[in-house]
Short mmCIF file of C-alpha atoms in Angstrom, two decimals:
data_model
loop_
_atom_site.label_atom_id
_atom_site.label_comp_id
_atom_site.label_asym_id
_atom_site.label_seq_id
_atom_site.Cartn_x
_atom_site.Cartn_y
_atom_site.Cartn_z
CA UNK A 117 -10.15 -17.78 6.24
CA UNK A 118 -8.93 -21.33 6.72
CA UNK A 119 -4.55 -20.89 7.51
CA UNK A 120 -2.48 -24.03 6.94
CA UNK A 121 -0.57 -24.63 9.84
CA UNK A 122 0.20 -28.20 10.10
CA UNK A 123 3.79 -29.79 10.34
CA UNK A 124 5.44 -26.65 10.43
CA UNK A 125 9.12 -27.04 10.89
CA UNK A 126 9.91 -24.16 12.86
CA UNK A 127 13.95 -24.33 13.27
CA UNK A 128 14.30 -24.44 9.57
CA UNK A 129 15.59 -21.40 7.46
CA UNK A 130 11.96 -21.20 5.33
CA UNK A 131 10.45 -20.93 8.45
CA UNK A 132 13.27 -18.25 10.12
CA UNK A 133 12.73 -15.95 6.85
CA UNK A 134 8.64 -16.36 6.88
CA UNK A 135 8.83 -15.27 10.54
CA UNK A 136 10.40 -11.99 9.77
CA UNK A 137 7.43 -11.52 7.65
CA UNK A 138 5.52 -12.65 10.69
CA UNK A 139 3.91 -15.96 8.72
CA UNK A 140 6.40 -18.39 10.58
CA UNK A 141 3.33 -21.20 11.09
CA UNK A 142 2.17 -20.16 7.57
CA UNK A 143 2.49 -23.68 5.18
CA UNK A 144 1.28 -21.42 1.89
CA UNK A 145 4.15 -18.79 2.83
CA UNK A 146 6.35 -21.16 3.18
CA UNK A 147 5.53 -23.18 -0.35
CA UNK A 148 6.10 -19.35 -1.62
CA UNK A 149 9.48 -19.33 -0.11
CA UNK A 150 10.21 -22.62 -1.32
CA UNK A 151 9.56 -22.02 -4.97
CA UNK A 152 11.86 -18.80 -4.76
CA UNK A 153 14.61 -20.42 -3.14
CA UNK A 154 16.30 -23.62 -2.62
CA UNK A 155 17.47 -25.32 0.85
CA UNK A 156 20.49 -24.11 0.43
CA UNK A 157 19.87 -20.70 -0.53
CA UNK A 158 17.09 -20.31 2.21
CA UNK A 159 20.20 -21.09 4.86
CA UNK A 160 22.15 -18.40 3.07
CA UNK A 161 19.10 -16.01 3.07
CA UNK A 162 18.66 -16.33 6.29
CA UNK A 163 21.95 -14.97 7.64
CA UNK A 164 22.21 -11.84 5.47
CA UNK A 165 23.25 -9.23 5.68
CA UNK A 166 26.72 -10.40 5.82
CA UNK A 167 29.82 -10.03 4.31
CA UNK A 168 30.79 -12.60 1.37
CA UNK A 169 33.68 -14.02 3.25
CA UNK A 170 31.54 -14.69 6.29
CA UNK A 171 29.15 -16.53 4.19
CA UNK A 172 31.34 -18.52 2.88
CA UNK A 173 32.92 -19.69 6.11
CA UNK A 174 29.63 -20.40 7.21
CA UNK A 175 28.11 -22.37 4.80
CA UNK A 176 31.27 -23.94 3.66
CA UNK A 177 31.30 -22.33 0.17
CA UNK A 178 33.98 -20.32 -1.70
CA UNK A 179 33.55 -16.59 -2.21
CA UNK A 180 32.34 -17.10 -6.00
CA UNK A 181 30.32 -19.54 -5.15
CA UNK A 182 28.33 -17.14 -2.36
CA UNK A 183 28.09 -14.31 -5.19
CA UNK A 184 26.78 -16.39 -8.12
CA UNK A 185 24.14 -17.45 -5.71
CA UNK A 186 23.21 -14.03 -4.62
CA UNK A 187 23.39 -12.80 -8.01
CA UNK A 188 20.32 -15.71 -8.99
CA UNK A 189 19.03 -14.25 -5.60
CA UNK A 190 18.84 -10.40 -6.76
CA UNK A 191 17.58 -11.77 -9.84
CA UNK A 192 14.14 -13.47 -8.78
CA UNK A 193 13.83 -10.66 -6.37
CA UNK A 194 14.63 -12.62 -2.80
CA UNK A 195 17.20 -10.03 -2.05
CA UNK A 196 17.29 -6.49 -2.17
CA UNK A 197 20.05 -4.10 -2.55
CA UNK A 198 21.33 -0.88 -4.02
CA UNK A 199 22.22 -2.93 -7.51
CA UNK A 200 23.71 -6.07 -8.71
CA UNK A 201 27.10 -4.65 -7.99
CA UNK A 202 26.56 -4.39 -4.00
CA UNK A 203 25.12 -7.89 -3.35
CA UNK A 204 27.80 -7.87 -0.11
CA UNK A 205 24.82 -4.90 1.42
CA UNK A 206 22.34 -6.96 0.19
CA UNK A 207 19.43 -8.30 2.76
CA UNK A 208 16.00 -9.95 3.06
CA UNK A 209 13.00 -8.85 1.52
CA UNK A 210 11.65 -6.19 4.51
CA UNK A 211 8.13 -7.28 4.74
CA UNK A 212 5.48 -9.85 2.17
CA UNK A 213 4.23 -6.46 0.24
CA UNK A 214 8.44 -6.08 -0.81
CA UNK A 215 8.46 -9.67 -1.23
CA UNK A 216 5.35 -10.10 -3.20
CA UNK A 217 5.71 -7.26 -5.79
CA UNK A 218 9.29 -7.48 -7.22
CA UNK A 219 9.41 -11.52 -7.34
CA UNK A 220 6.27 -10.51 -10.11
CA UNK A 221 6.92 -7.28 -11.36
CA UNK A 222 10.20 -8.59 -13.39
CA UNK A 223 10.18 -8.73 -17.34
CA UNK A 224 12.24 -12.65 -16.90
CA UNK A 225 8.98 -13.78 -15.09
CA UNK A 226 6.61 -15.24 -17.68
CA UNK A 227 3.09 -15.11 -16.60
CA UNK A 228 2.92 -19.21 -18.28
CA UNK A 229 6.25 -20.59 -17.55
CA UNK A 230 5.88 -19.56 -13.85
CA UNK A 231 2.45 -19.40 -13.29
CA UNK A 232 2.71 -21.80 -10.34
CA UNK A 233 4.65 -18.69 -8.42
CA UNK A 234 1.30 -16.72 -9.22
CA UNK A 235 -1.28 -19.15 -7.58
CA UNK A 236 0.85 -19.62 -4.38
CA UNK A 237 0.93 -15.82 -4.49
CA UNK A 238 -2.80 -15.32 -4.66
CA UNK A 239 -3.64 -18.63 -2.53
CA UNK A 240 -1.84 -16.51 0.24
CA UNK A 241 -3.06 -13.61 -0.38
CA UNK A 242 -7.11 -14.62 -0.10
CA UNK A 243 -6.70 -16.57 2.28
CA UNK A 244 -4.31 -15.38 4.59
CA UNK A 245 -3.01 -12.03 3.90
CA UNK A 246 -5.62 -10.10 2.62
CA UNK A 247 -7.97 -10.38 5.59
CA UNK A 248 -4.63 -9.85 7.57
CA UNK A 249 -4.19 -6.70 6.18
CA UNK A 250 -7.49 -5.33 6.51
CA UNK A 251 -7.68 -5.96 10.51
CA UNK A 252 -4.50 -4.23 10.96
CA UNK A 253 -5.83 -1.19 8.77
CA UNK A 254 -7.45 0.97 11.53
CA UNK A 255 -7.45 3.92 9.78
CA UNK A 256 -6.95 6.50 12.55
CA UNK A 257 -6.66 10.41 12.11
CA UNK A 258 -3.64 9.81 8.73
CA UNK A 259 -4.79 6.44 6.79
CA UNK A 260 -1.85 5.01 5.05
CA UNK A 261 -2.92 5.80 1.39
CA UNK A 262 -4.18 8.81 0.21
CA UNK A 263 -6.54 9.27 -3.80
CA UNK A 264 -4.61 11.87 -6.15
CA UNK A 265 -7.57 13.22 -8.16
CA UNK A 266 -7.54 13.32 -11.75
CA UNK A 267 -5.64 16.01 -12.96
CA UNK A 268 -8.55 17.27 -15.98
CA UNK A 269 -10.80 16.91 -13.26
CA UNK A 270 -9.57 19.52 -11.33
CA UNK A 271 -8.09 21.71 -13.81
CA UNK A 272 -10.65 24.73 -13.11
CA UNK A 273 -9.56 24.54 -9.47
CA UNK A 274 -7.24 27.86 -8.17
CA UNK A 275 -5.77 26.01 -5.11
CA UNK A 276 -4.39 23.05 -6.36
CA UNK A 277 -1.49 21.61 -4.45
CA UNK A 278 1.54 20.45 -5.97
CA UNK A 279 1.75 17.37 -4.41
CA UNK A 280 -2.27 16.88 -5.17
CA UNK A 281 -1.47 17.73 -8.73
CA UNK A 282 -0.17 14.43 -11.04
CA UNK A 283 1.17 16.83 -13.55
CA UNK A 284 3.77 18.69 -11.10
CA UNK A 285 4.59 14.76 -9.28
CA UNK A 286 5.55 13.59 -12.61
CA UNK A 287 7.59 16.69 -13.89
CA UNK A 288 9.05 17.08 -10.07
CA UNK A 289 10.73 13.43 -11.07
CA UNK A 290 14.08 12.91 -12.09
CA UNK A 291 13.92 10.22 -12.94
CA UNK A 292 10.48 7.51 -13.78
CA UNK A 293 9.72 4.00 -14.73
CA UNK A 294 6.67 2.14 -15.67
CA UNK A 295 6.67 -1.27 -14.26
CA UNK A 296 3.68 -4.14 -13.56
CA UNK A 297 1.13 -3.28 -11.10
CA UNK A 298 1.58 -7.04 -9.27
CA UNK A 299 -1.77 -6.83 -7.96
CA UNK A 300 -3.50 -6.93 -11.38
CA UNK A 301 -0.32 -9.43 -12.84
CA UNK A 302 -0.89 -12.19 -10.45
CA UNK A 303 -5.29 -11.97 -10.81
CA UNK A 304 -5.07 -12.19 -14.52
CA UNK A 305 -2.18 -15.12 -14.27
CA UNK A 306 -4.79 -17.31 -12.09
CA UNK A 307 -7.57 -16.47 -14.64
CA UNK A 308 -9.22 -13.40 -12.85
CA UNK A 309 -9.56 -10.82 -15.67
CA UNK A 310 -9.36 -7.65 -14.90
CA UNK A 311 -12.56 -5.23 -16.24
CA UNK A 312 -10.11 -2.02 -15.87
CA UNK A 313 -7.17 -2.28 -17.55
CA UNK A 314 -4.63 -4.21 -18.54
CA UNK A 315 -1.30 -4.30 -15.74
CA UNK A 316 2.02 -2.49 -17.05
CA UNK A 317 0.73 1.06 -14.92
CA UNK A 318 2.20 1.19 -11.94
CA UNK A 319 4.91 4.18 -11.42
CA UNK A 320 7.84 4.30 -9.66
CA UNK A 321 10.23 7.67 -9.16
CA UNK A 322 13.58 8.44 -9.26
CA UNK A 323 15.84 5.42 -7.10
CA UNK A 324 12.85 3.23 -6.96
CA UNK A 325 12.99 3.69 -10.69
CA UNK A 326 16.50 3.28 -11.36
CA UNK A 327 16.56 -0.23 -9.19
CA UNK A 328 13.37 -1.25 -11.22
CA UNK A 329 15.49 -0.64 -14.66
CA UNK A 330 18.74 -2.31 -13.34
CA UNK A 331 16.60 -5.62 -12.19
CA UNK A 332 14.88 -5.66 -15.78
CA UNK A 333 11.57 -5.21 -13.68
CA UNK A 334 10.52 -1.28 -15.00
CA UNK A 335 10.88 0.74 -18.14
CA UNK A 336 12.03 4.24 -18.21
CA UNK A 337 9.77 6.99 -19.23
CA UNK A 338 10.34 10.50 -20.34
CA UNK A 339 8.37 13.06 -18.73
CA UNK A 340 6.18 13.51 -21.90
CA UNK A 341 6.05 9.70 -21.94
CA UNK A 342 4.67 9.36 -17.85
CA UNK A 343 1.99 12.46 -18.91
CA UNK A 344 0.55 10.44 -21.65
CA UNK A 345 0.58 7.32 -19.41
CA UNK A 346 -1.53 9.25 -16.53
CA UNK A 347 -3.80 10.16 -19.48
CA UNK A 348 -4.73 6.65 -20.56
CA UNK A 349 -5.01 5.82 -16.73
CA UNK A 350 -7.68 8.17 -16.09
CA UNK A 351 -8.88 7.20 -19.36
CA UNK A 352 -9.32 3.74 -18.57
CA UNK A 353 -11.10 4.87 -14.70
CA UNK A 354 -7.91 4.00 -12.61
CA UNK A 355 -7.30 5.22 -8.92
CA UNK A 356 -4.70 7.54 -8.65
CA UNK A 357 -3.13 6.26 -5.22
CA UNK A 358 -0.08 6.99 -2.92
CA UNK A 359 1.44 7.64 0.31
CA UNK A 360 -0.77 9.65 1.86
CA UNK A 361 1.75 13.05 2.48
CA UNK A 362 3.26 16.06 0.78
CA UNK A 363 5.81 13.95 -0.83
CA UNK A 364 5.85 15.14 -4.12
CA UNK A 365 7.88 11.79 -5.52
CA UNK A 366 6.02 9.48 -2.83
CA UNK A 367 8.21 6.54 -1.73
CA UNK A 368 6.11 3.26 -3.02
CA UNK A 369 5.34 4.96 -6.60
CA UNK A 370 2.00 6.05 -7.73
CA UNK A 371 -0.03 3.24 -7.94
CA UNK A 372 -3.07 3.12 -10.28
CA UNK A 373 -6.02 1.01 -9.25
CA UNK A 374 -9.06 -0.77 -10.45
CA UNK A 375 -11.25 -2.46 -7.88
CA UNK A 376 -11.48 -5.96 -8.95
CA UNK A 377 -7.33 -6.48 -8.57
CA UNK A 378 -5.93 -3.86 -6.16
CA UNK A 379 -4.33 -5.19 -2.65
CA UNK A 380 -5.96 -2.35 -1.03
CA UNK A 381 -9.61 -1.34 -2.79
CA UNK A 382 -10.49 -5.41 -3.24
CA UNK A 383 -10.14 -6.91 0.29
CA UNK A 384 -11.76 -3.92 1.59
CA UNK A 385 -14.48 -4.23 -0.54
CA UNK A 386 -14.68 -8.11 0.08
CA UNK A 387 -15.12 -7.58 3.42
CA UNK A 388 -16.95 -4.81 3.35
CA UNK A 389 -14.67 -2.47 5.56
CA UNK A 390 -14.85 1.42 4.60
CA UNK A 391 -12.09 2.19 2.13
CA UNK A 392 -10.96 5.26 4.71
CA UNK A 393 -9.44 2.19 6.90
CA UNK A 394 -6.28 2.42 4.95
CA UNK A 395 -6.99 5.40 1.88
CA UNK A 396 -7.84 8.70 2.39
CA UNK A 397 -9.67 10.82 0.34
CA UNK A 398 -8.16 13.82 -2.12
CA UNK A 399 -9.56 17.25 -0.51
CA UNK A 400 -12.19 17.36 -3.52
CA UNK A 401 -15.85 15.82 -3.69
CA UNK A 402 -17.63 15.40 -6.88
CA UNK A 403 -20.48 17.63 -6.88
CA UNK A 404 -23.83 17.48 -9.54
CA UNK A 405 -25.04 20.39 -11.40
CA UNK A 406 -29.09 18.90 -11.39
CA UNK A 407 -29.83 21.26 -14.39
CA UNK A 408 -27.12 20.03 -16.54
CA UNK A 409 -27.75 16.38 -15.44
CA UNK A 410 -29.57 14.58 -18.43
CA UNK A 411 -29.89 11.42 -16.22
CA UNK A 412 -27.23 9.14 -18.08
CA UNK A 413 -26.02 6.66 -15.79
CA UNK A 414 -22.76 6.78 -17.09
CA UNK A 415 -21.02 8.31 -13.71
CA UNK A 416 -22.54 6.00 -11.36
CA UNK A 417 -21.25 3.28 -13.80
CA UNK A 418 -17.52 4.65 -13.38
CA UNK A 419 -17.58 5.48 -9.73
CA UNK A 420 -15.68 2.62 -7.93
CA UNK A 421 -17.31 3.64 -4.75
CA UNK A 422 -20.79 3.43 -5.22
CA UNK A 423 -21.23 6.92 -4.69
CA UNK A 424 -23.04 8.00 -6.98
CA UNK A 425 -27.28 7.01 -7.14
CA UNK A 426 -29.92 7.82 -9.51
CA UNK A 427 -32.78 9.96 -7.73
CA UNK A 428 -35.64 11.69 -9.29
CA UNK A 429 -36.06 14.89 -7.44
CA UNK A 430 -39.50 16.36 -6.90
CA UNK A 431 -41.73 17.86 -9.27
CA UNK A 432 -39.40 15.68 -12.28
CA UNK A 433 -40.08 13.06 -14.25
CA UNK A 434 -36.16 12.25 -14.74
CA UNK A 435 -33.57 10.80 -12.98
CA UNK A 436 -30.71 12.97 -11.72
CA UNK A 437 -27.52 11.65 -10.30
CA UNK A 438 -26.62 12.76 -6.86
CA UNK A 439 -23.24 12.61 -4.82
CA UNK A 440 -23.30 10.98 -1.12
CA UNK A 441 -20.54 12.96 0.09
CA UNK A 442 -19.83 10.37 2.97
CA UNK A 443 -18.92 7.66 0.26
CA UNK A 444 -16.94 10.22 -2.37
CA UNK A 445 -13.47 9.40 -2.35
CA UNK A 446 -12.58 12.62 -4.41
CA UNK A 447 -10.93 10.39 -7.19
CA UNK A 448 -12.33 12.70 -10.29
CA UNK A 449 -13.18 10.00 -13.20
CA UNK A 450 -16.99 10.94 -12.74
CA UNK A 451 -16.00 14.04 -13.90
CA UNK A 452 -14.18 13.14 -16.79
CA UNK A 453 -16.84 10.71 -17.89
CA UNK A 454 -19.90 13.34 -17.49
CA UNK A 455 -20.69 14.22 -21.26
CA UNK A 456 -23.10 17.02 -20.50
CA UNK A 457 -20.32 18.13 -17.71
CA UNK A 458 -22.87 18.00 -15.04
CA UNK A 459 -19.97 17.03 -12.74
CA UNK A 460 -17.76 19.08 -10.91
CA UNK A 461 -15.02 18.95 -8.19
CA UNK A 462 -15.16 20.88 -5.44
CA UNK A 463 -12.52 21.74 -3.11
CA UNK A 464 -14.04 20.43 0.19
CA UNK A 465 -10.90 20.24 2.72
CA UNK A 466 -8.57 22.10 4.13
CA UNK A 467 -4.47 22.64 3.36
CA UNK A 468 -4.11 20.24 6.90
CA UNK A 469 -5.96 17.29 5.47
CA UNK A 470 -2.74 16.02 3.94
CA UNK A 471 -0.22 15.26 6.32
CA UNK A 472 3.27 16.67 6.16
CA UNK A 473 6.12 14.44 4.85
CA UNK A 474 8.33 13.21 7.67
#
């Protein structure tokens, strides 16, 4: 992909905060950084974390001066700390995926009024950080992501694991918030509708949710509430995905993907890298019952992996769908789409396959 590079100032404090991102030559990271933040507040950016009185030494400011600019800081999502009441902790946005969901996830950004901040988003993200991303996904023996099937999919199953199981992650909560999934925002801001779903999905547990609520960015749920929400998900053929370990409340949220928007399942699929690069699969496989299969076509429509083909076997004049194990992610919403309930999962892996929390 072609990088802008060109009269890069590389002193400046844009180009000191992009660098901690590691995008210090990067001109559309930098027009990102610009929109969020002016001269002024870039300089202050770039010194946190620091106390207020510091600051204000520094930059020649008086102490209220220092918080009133943090607080519009906190607010647009530059900044991150515990809540708007412990801006002096506060510090730069940890890495572009920190940066890029919470400065789109709020409820005060309008997908019109600001839709300039969602093109320089998605600019950067096609051209420069998507293919990024997937080089430095090499997979190895724990990818980074891991598919929760769908619950009804796998209700039949004795072993479930709890942390396999969306039912006990959402009731294990204590606290939950809905907020945008930015991924899906920022594609249908630019024009790129989404065939899924539409983008208020994404869930986020217990502190993350209680810092998504105090930055007007999530909504709280009730237990009852987050159940019904998981419904319509696997309703509407979204990916259950998250960290991939036994965490039962797993620390960026439970994320709930299509294909077409996802930061993960698109640029793999643009260039065509195998999704186990960065997702691993649940420890079920979707599995055809050939006498039950009346040849519908509906599960190979749903299957986001292209796992599912149309084959007539020998001796019938019918179609049957059949499973290539090698490209079944284990994600369930075959199963919940088979009306003759052809489909199964079956509990192909062992207790190991998920990877202990640390």
């Amino acid at each position: 992909m072609a990088r802008e590079t060109e009269n890069v100032n590389r002193n400046d404090a844009y180009s000191i905060l992009a660098g901690k991102h590691g995008y210090q030559d990067s001109v559309r990271y930098r027009r990102i950084l610009e929109y969020l933040m002016t001269p002024e507040q870039a300089e202050l950016v770039a010194l946190l974390p620091m106390k207020y009185e510091e600051l204000a030494n520094k930059l020649g400011m008086d102490v209220a001066a220092v918080k009133k600019e943090l607080e519009a800081l906190y607010g647009k999502g530059v900044i991150f700390a515990r809540g708007p009441e412990n801006l002096e902790e506060a510090t730069f946005a940890l890495a572009v995926v920190q940066l890029h969901d919470i400065t789109m996830c709020s409820f005060d950004v309008d997908v019109v009024r600001d839709r300039k901040l969602f093109e320089l988003w998605d600019d950067f993200c096609v051209q420069e950080w998507d293919p990024d991303q997937v080089n430095s996904w090499d997979g190895g023996e724990q990818p980074r992501g891991r598919i929760v099937p769908a619950y009804k999919a796998i209700l039949n199953s004795p072993e479930i694991l709890p942390w396999e199981d969306m039912r006990e992650i959402i009731r294990s909560a204590r606290s939950i918030a809905v907020t945008y999934c930015t991924c899906r925002r920022r594609k249908e801001a630019v024009g790129k509708k989404c065939r899924s779903s539409h983008a208020m999905v994404d869930i986020q547990f217990n502190l993350s949710a209680e810092y998504l609520i105090s930055r007007n960015a999530g909504k709280r749920l009730s237990t009852d509430e987050a159940l019904a929400l998981i419904d319509q998900c696997e309703e509407l053929g979204l990916i259950h995905t998250c960290e991939n370990s036994t965490r039962m409340r797993p620390r960026w949220g439970m994320c709930n993907c299509c294909t077409d928007c996802c930061m993960i399942y698109e640029p793999l699929n643009r260039f065509r890298v195998p999704v186990t690069k960065c997702v691993a699969k649940s420890r079920y496989e979707a599995w055809v019952d050939q006498d039950l299969c009346n040849g519908c076509q509906d599960c190979m429509d749903w299957c986001a992996f292209d796992a599912i083909e149309m084959v007539k076997p020998e001796g019938s004049k019918k179609y049957r769908a059949f499973v290539d194990p090698a490209k079944c992610m284990g994600c369930g919403i075959c199963v919940l789409k088979c009306e003759p309930q052809a489909l199964s999962m079956q509990l192909v892996r062992p207790v190991e396959h998920i990877p202990q929390a640390q």
